[in-house]
Amino acid sequence: MNDEEVAKRLDLCLMEVVESFKLFDSKDERIKKLNIVRSLEHIGEQWVRELANDQRLTHRLNDKAGLCRLLVQGSTALGISSRSGDIDAVLLVPNFVDRDDFFTSFPSWLRKSRDISELAAVPDTFVPLIRIKVSGIQVDLVISRLATSYIPQQLDFEQTPGDLYRNMDAISVRSLSGLHLAHELNKMMFGHAHFLPLLRVIRTWVRARAIGSYVYGFPASIAWTIMVVYICRRLGDNSQISTFCVCRRSSVCRNSEPAAERNSGEESLASRSHALFCLVYTFFAQFASWPWPHPVQIASIKFASDLNIFSWDPQRNAQDGRDLMPILTPVFPNKNAAFTVRQATRKIVTDELIRARDIVSDVLRGSGTWEKLFERYDLRDDHRHFLLLTLQTTSKEELVVVGGLIDSRLRDLAQALEDEQYIRSARIAPIQESPEANQSNASCKQLRRQWLIGMDIESAPRLPDGTRSRRNVDITGCLSTFYQILRERDAFTDFGEKLTHVYLNRSQAMQLIL
């Protein structure tokens, strides 16, 4: 086989492994999600029309402008939504709609739909949202209140930030910037043949290695996407042949003389286009040696001081300067999509990137397999000490709201544990409920959610006889601080009663389903 045939074979084998995980939506599933968005938009139109009637503002409505628009963001907007993934959507409303209406009257309209089985309003978060389940699919709805009395048919994201976001509140800006971000990434990668395949590879790897949850201290999904865009722009369009490029290596394409010793008239694969496996290797090699905290950046940082909304700027904001792994979004307000990363989780990510780089190197030498790259990580293999947290509630709404709060603050507990003298790292994993547990909980009218935290505790020094003494680590202070953080954010929930904790050893932890 020639170079091109071998490259195609490597790429085909890689994508066959990725597709075997069945992580991403089929065409039918994408259509189902699109229909859900359309049905929710129709409910939104009815709701906005009622508000306009109540305020006697029907004269502002016309056929050329919509009452509202529901647009998807995130993975769905990029065309790479996962089968177990949520729909992240932004409801654009005119300026006569108040944010409070979104959390008071709009849920009443949503509950009229037979397809909506669960609904929880979460107004007190960084980006307030309504979380619903429609036909079995979770939808996170946020609202963006435009400065106009109508919704334009097309949003002009080519405007300056000052024009695009003028007279909008900060929460609406954050919601609308999510749409802007998806638009910008799609524009950057338009026509790039390897963008979505590379993104599928990286998403599958991130999921398998359990390093994709930003609430637990890892880069957010959008951060990994930005890293993929960085590699595609640097290498994929052939404008720059990176030192990490492996397309020309004889060990990759054929076992023969090095590329430099071939006939000078022979056209190399790399001179025509980069193979997908080359981008995969470059991704891992580039970021395994990335000089953190130097930021990953795919566009210039934009500022609009007149809006009193600020982009990532270490000179202005000391907290930005303390970020350990800055991966910057390309639209205003530019933010670090990996702001939750801690010292311990950055080391985990770096170690995983090094592992992946070495595995891909073995594959390209013919001594490794793609399957090994995607081996599922289990924190019980790396830890001997565990903390099990259990939340019990009596309603699904409470489980969603209180469980979401706990989920979002567990990294505070992990950081507190890591600040202890002998705990090197604390890694969080959600626990899947078994069918037996669900049936048992239903019989006693209790709903349950659990988390497992693996603690890497430094061993005690050896004694003269060669044995080790028992290392005693007191984490009661860490737990007390964590419970206090929860109470400060929700004074109405008795966390002391509803959230319990217990120590587990490895054999006990192995009984759980992760």
XYZ file of C-alpha atoms in Angstrom:
514
model
C 0.000 0.000 0.000
C 1.136 3.533 -0.695
C 1.274 6.330 1.864
C -2.220 7.599 1.158
C -3.806 4.143 1.395
C -2.088 3.428 4.724
C -3.159 6.834 6.072
C -6.766 6.186 5.060
C -6.590 2.764 6.705
C -5.315 4.267 9.970
C -8.025 6.926 9.931
C -10.729 4.361 9.138
C -9.659 2.084 12.000
C -9.625 5.042 14.386
C -13.129 6.180 13.454
C -14.483 2.619 13.629
C -13.328 2.471 17.250
C -14.834 5.895 17.996
C -18.162 4.964 16.389
C -18.285 1.697 18.346
C -18.931 3.706 21.525
C -22.164 5.076 19.984
C -21.797 8.353 21.875
C -23.188 10.700 19.255
C -26.687 11.292 17.967
C -27.952 9.501 14.894
C -29.827 11.419 12.209
C -33.168 10.408 13.740
C -32.056 11.568 17.184
C -30.935 14.917 15.796
C -34.340 15.340 14.134
C -36.065 14.470 17.418
C -34.076 17.153 19.254
C -34.817 19.678 16.516
C -38.545 18.966 16.853
C -38.298 19.453 20.624
C -36.710 22.864 20.090
C -39.461 23.834 17.646
C -42.213 22.763 20.046
C -40.639 24.733 22.907
C -40.287 27.767 20.672
C -44.005 27.538 19.888
C -44.793 27.506 23.623
C -42.521 30.517 24.029
C -44.378 32.402 21.300
C -47.710 31.819 23.032
C -46.253 32.987 26.336
C -44.750 36.188 24.898
C -47.985 36.972 23.054
C -49.913 36.692 26.319
C -47.432 39.047 28.031
C -47.811 41.523 25.167
C -51.598 41.369 25.465
C -51.446 41.877 29.228
C -49.276 44.962 28.737
C -51.340 46.179 25.752
C -48.291 46.035 23.527
C -49.760 44.092 20.624
C -49.126 47.102 18.371
C -45.416 46.319 18.686
C -45.890 42.879 17.174
C -45.680 42.412 13.423
C -45.316 39.625 10.916
C -41.752 40.526 9.975
C -40.325 40.080 13.458
C -40.746 37.075 15.713
C -42.280 37.054 19.160
C -39.317 35.064 20.396
C -36.708 32.643 19.120
C -35.304 29.509 20.683
C -31.795 28.783 19.431
C -29.472 25.949 20.386
C -25.927 26.437 21.574
C -23.105 24.159 22.647
C -22.611 20.723 21.093
C -25.999 20.691 19.375
C -25.169 23.896 17.504
C -21.800 22.436 16.459
C -23.452 19.313 15.039
C -21.879 16.902 17.514
C -24.528 16.326 20.167
C -24.251 13.151 22.213
C -26.988 10.610 22.789
C -26.938 11.157 26.533
C -26.380 14.892 26.187
C -28.695 17.734 27.059
C -30.068 20.360 24.714
C -28.680 23.758 25.673
C -30.998 26.429 24.305
C -31.357 30.198 24.570
C -34.777 31.831 24.487
C -34.488 35.281 22.912
C -37.249 37.601 24.101
C -38.073 41.297 23.504
C -37.403 43.983 26.088
C -40.953 44.062 27.469
C -40.478 40.548 28.878
C -39.123 40.620 32.414
C -36.663 38.015 33.660
C -38.925 37.253 36.609
C -41.662 36.276 34.132
C -39.371 33.541 32.851
C -39.342 31.884 36.271
C -42.957 32.591 37.260
C -45.416 32.539 34.356
C -43.391 30.655 31.713
C -43.195 27.398 33.756
C -47.007 27.367 33.823
C -47.039 27.338 30.034
C -44.421 24.584 29.931
C -46.386 22.376 32.322
C -49.313 22.362 29.877
C -47.281 20.198 27.514
C -47.814 16.452 27.890
C -44.284 15.818 26.648
C -42.672 17.626 29.598
C -42.246 15.214 32.500
C -39.939 17.174 34.801
C -39.431 20.884 35.458
C -37.118 22.696 37.860
C -36.448 26.434 37.900
C -32.910 27.344 38.981
C -32.875 31.165 39.162
C -29.974 31.663 41.581
C -27.001 30.578 39.486
C -24.361 32.356 37.396
C -26.556 31.753 34.343
C -30.141 31.236 35.642
C -32.024 28.469 33.857
C -35.079 26.261 33.696
C -34.267 22.563 33.487
C -36.929 20.376 31.914
C -37.223 16.890 30.506
C -39.013 16.667 27.169
C -39.776 13.246 25.698
C -37.019 11.829 27.873
C -34.405 14.408 26.828
C -33.125 17.013 29.267
C -33.274 20.626 28.087
C -31.528 23.511 29.825
C -33.323 26.747 28.944
C -31.764 30.157 29.547
C -33.232 33.517 28.635
C -31.639 36.461 26.857
C -33.592 39.700 26.929
C -32.732 41.812 23.891
C -32.709 45.598 24.018
C -35.313 45.819 21.244
C -39.098 45.389 21.349
C -38.918 42.676 18.686
C -36.725 39.710 17.759
C -34.873 40.185 14.452
C -34.961 37.363 11.938
C -31.162 37.220 11.929
C -28.719 38.180 14.663
C -25.781 40.216 13.417
C -22.788 38.799 15.262
C -20.416 40.811 13.086
C -21.256 43.938 15.074
C -18.856 45.267 17.667
C -19.577 44.081 21.226
C -20.670 47.599 22.111
C -23.369 47.525 19.439
C -24.407 43.893 19.869
C -24.839 43.993 23.643
C -25.753 47.627 24.271
C -28.495 48.113 26.905
C -28.538 44.405 27.764
C -28.107 43.131 31.316
C -25.075 41.007 32.187
C -27.018 37.731 32.432
C -28.567 38.278 28.992
C -25.114 39.036 27.592
C -23.759 35.762 28.971
C -26.685 33.842 27.479
C -26.417 35.496 24.069
C -22.638 35.083 23.999
C -23.196 31.308 24.039
C -24.960 31.617 20.681
C -22.246 33.961 19.458
C -19.594 31.420 20.465
C -21.212 28.585 18.506
C -21.606 30.895 15.504
C -17.943 31.904 15.636
C -16.622 28.353 15.976
C -18.757 27.170 13.061
C -17.493 30.092 10.994
C -13.860 29.345 11.868
C -14.201 25.672 10.975
C -16.468 26.032 7.936
C -15.353 23.567 5.267
C -12.670 21.985 7.449
C -12.953 18.269 6.703
C -11.254 17.027 9.866
C -12.811 19.324 12.484
C -15.820 17.185 13.445
C -13.973 13.835 13.187
C -11.161 15.177 15.389
C -13.692 16.604 17.828
C -15.438 13.220 17.998
C -12.123 11.526 18.761
C -11.253 13.975 21.528
C -14.764 13.968 23.027
C -14.751 10.158 23.114
C -11.316 10.125 24.758
C -12.287 12.803 27.306
C -15.380 10.852 28.293
C -13.553 7.534 28.554
C -10.824 9.044 30.729
C -13.329 10.983 32.918
C -11.719 14.404 32.475
C -14.619 16.341 30.964
C -16.616 17.632 33.938
C -15.916 21.295 34.621
C -17.907 21.187 37.873
C -15.383 18.650 39.182
C -12.395 20.767 38.181
C -11.639 19.760 34.597
C -11.785 21.818 31.382
C -15.347 22.340 30.174
C -16.566 20.715 26.982
C -16.168 24.001 25.124
C -12.537 24.181 26.298
C -11.732 20.880 24.581
C -13.508 22.179 21.468
C -11.364 25.329 21.487
C -8.245 23.160 21.766
C -9.414 21.158 18.736
C -9.982 24.370 16.776
C -6.489 25.530 17.750
C -4.953 22.368 16.275
C -7.093 22.495 13.130
C -6.137 26.108 12.466
C -2.481 25.486 13.232
C -2.071 22.296 11.275
C -5.183 21.129 9.503
C -5.301 23.713 6.731
C -1.679 22.943 5.761
C -0.675 26.576 6.276
C 1.875 25.436 8.833
C 3.680 22.123 9.119
C 4.071 21.649 12.846
C 7.076 19.956 14.385
C 4.522 17.453 15.672
C 3.351 16.468 12.170
C 3.714 12.710 11.625
C 2.388 12.502 8.070
C 5.895 12.249 6.612
C 7.261 9.687 9.021
C 8.129 6.462 7.274
C 7.120 4.469 10.364
C 3.626 5.871 9.972
C 3.019 5.370 6.294
C 5.403 2.583 5.331
C 8.453 0.873 6.714
C 11.039 2.313 4.374
C 13.686 4.993 4.296
C 13.076 8.325 6.092
C 11.142 10.923 4.129
C 14.215 13.111 3.757
C 16.004 10.297 1.881
C 13.224 9.647 -0.614
C 13.287 10.767 -4.189
C 12.941 14.546 -4.137
C 10.321 14.364 -6.872
C 8.007 12.173 -4.794
C 5.025 14.075 -3.451
C 4.553 13.379 0.243
C 1.198 12.903 1.890
C 1.842 15.896 4.164
C 2.312 18.228 1.224
C -1.207 17.437 0.048
C -3.146 17.281 3.305
C -2.779 16.136 6.861
C -4.341 12.827 7.813
C -6.741 12.658 10.742
C -4.294 10.540 12.753
C -1.741 13.322 12.313
C -4.104 15.859 13.865
C -4.867 13.431 16.691
C -1.181 12.941 17.446
C -0.512 16.668 17.142
C -3.339 17.439 19.576
C -1.913 15.198 22.272
C 1.727 16.085 21.642
C 1.062 19.829 21.515
C -0.934 20.008 24.736
C 1.102 17.396 26.627
C 3.967 19.893 26.471
C 1.913 23.101 26.673
C 3.591 25.770 28.854
C 0.713 26.385 31.274
C -0.461 28.900 32.397
C 0.208 30.400 28.953
C -3.319 30.680 27.484
C -4.689 28.707 24.546
C -6.128 31.390 22.295
C -7.788 31.158 18.867
C -8.833 34.817 18.515
C -7.795 38.179 19.866
C -9.318 39.309 23.156
C -12.038 41.919 22.746
C -12.903 44.707 25.153
C -15.920 46.991 25.533
C -15.335 49.142 28.590
C -18.574 51.079 28.094
C -20.600 47.914 28.811
C -19.016 47.339 32.228
C -18.590 43.696 31.220
C -15.030 42.458 31.080
C -13.072 39.871 29.151
C -10.313 37.720 30.627
C -7.543 40.106 31.618
C -4.891 39.146 34.207
C -3.723 42.758 34.441
C -7.167 43.978 35.495
C -8.425 40.960 37.402
C -6.065 39.243 39.835
C -8.200 36.084 39.741
C -7.597 35.749 35.997
C -3.889 35.882 36.729
C -4.245 32.904 39.072
C -5.891 30.675 36.460
C -3.864 27.491 36.064
C -5.049 26.371 32.627
C -6.527 29.297 30.671
C -8.342 28.225 27.497
C -10.011 31.346 26.151
C -13.314 31.625 24.321
C -13.000 33.563 21.025
C -15.941 35.972 21.456
C -16.759 38.823 23.809
C -16.710 38.589 26.724
C -13.677 36.316 26.316
C -13.578 33.934 29.276
C -11.449 31.070 30.522
C -13.360 27.879 29.722
C -11.183 25.959 32.202
C -11.504 28.285 35.181
C -12.371 25.465 37.610
C -9.088 23.608 37.061
C -7.037 23.019 40.218
C -3.399 21.996 40.625
C -4.433 18.367 41.087
C -6.786 18.241 38.096
C -4.292 20.020 35.835
C -1.767 17.302 36.662
C -4.375 14.650 35.898
C -5.127 16.240 32.513
C -1.431 16.603 31.671
C -0.751 12.983 32.630
C -3.663 11.860 30.449
C -2.381 13.889 27.496
C 1.070 12.311 27.886
C -0.478 8.851 28.098
C -2.532 9.510 24.962
C 0.462 10.873 23.061
C 2.487 7.770 23.879
C -0.350 5.417 22.897
C -0.837 7.152 19.537
C 2.931 6.965 18.981
C 2.739 3.210 19.556
C -0.176 2.916 17.116
C 1.779 4.757 14.454
C 4.766 2.459 15.004
C 2.500 -0.539 14.585
C 2.886 -1.688 18.199
C -0.312 -0.289 19.724
C -4.069 -0.184 19.228
C -6.624 2.608 19.083
C -8.766 0.715 21.600
C -6.184 1.315 24.331
C -6.509 5.081 23.830
C -10.165 4.903 24.872
C -9.897 2.501 27.802
C -12.390 3.551 30.470
C -10.855 5.152 33.551
C -12.042 3.985 36.974
C -10.824 6.027 39.931
C -11.037 2.917 42.116
C -7.993 1.566 40.276
C -5.854 4.503 41.452
C -7.152 5.101 44.982
C -7.482 3.154 48.229
C -9.431 5.685 50.291
C -12.901 6.987 49.429
C -15.585 9.323 50.698
C -19.180 8.487 49.751
C -21.722 11.329 49.769
C -25.441 10.496 49.620
C -28.272 12.972 49.044
C -31.823 11.828 49.776
C -34.898 13.854 48.833
C -38.632 13.306 48.555
C -39.227 15.005 45.184
C -37.586 15.018 41.770
C -37.490 18.806 41.730
C -35.608 18.900 45.027
C -33.245 16.228 43.750
C -32.491 18.328 40.658
C -32.086 21.657 42.458
C -30.304 20.533 45.633
C -28.352 17.857 43.788
C -27.265 20.448 41.255
C -26.060 22.753 44.028
C -24.030 19.988 45.669
C -22.646 18.925 42.298
C -21.505 22.473 41.557
C -19.691 22.887 44.901
C -18.021 19.488 45.274
C -14.835 20.969 43.855
C -14.705 23.184 46.966
C -14.641 20.038 49.077
C -12.007 18.509 46.804
C -9.837 21.619 47.122
C -10.210 21.601 50.911
C -9.152 17.954 51.008
C -6.155 18.664 48.779
C -5.122 21.467 51.121
C -4.733 18.892 53.890
C -1.131 17.918 54.590
C -1.214 14.295 53.466
C -3.894 14.308 50.724
C -2.270 14.734 47.320
C -5.487 14.794 45.294
C -9.232 14.213 45.542
C -11.093 13.012 42.452
C -14.878 13.056 42.123
C -17.116 10.577 40.304
C -20.932 10.461 40.196
C -22.517 7.120 41.029
C -25.112 5.499 38.797
C -28.159 4.146 40.594
C -28.835 0.437 40.115
C -32.409 -0.651 39.217
C -32.682 -2.421 42.604
C -31.766 0.787 44.452
C -34.297 2.788 42.457
C -37.072 0.318 43.275
C -36.132 0.345 46.958
C -36.074 4.143 47.055
C -39.435 4.346 45.304
C -41.026 2.053 47.882
C -39.968 4.349 50.727
C -40.642 7.522 48.713
C -36.979 8.552 48.814
C -34.970 9.702 45.805
C -31.223 9.403 45.955
C -28.098 10.784 44.338
C -24.546 9.784 45.266
C -20.954 10.822 44.639
C -17.686 9.010 45.277
C -14.492 10.934 46.044
C -11.223 9.055 45.732
C -8.481 10.415 47.987
C -4.802 9.907 47.172
C -3.276 9.871 50.653
C 0.470 9.923 51.129
C 1.749 6.754 52.797
C 3.367 6.972 56.207
C 7.160 6.490 56.292
C 8.494 2.998 56.817
C 9.379 1.894 60.320
C 12.757 0.273 61.135
C 11.204 -3.188 60.732
C 10.087 -2.323 57.192
C 6.398 -1.944 57.971
C 4.374 1.258 57.728
C 2.357 2.829 60.497
C -1.267 3.772 59.929
C -1.702 7.304 58.563
C -4.517 9.128 60.334
C -6.029 12.011 58.367
C -8.772 14.118 59.932
C -11.151 15.562 57.309
C -13.941 16.692 59.626
C -12.888 20.326 59.167
C -13.087 19.954 55.378
C -16.591 18.516 55.626
C -17.755 21.210 58.052
C -16.535 23.922 55.676
C -18.275 22.217 52.742
C -21.603 21.984 54.572
C -21.297 25.648 55.515
C -20.763 26.589 51.852
C -23.956 24.716 50.955
C -25.948 26.417 53.722
C -24.789 29.849 52.583
C -26.266 29.140 49.147
C -29.440 27.409 50.329
C -30.624 28.295 53.820
C -33.864 26.314 53.479
C -32.398 22.827 53.035
C -31.304 20.801 56.053
C -28.069 19.476 54.580
C -27.122 17.831 57.865
C -30.123 15.539 57.465
C -30.368 15.144 53.691
C -26.656 14.825 52.803
C -24.726 12.069 54.554
C -21.103 11.011 54.213
C -19.202 7.834 55.023
C -15.667 6.507 54.504
C -15.184 3.492 52.226
C -12.188 1.309 51.499
C -11.507 -0.035 48.017
C -13.403 -3.304 48.427
C -16.478 -1.390 49.598
C -16.164 1.144 46.773
C -16.014 -1.663 44.211
C -19.636 -2.518 45.029
C -20.813 0.782 43.551
C -21.741 1.402 39.907
C -19.767 4.265 38.365
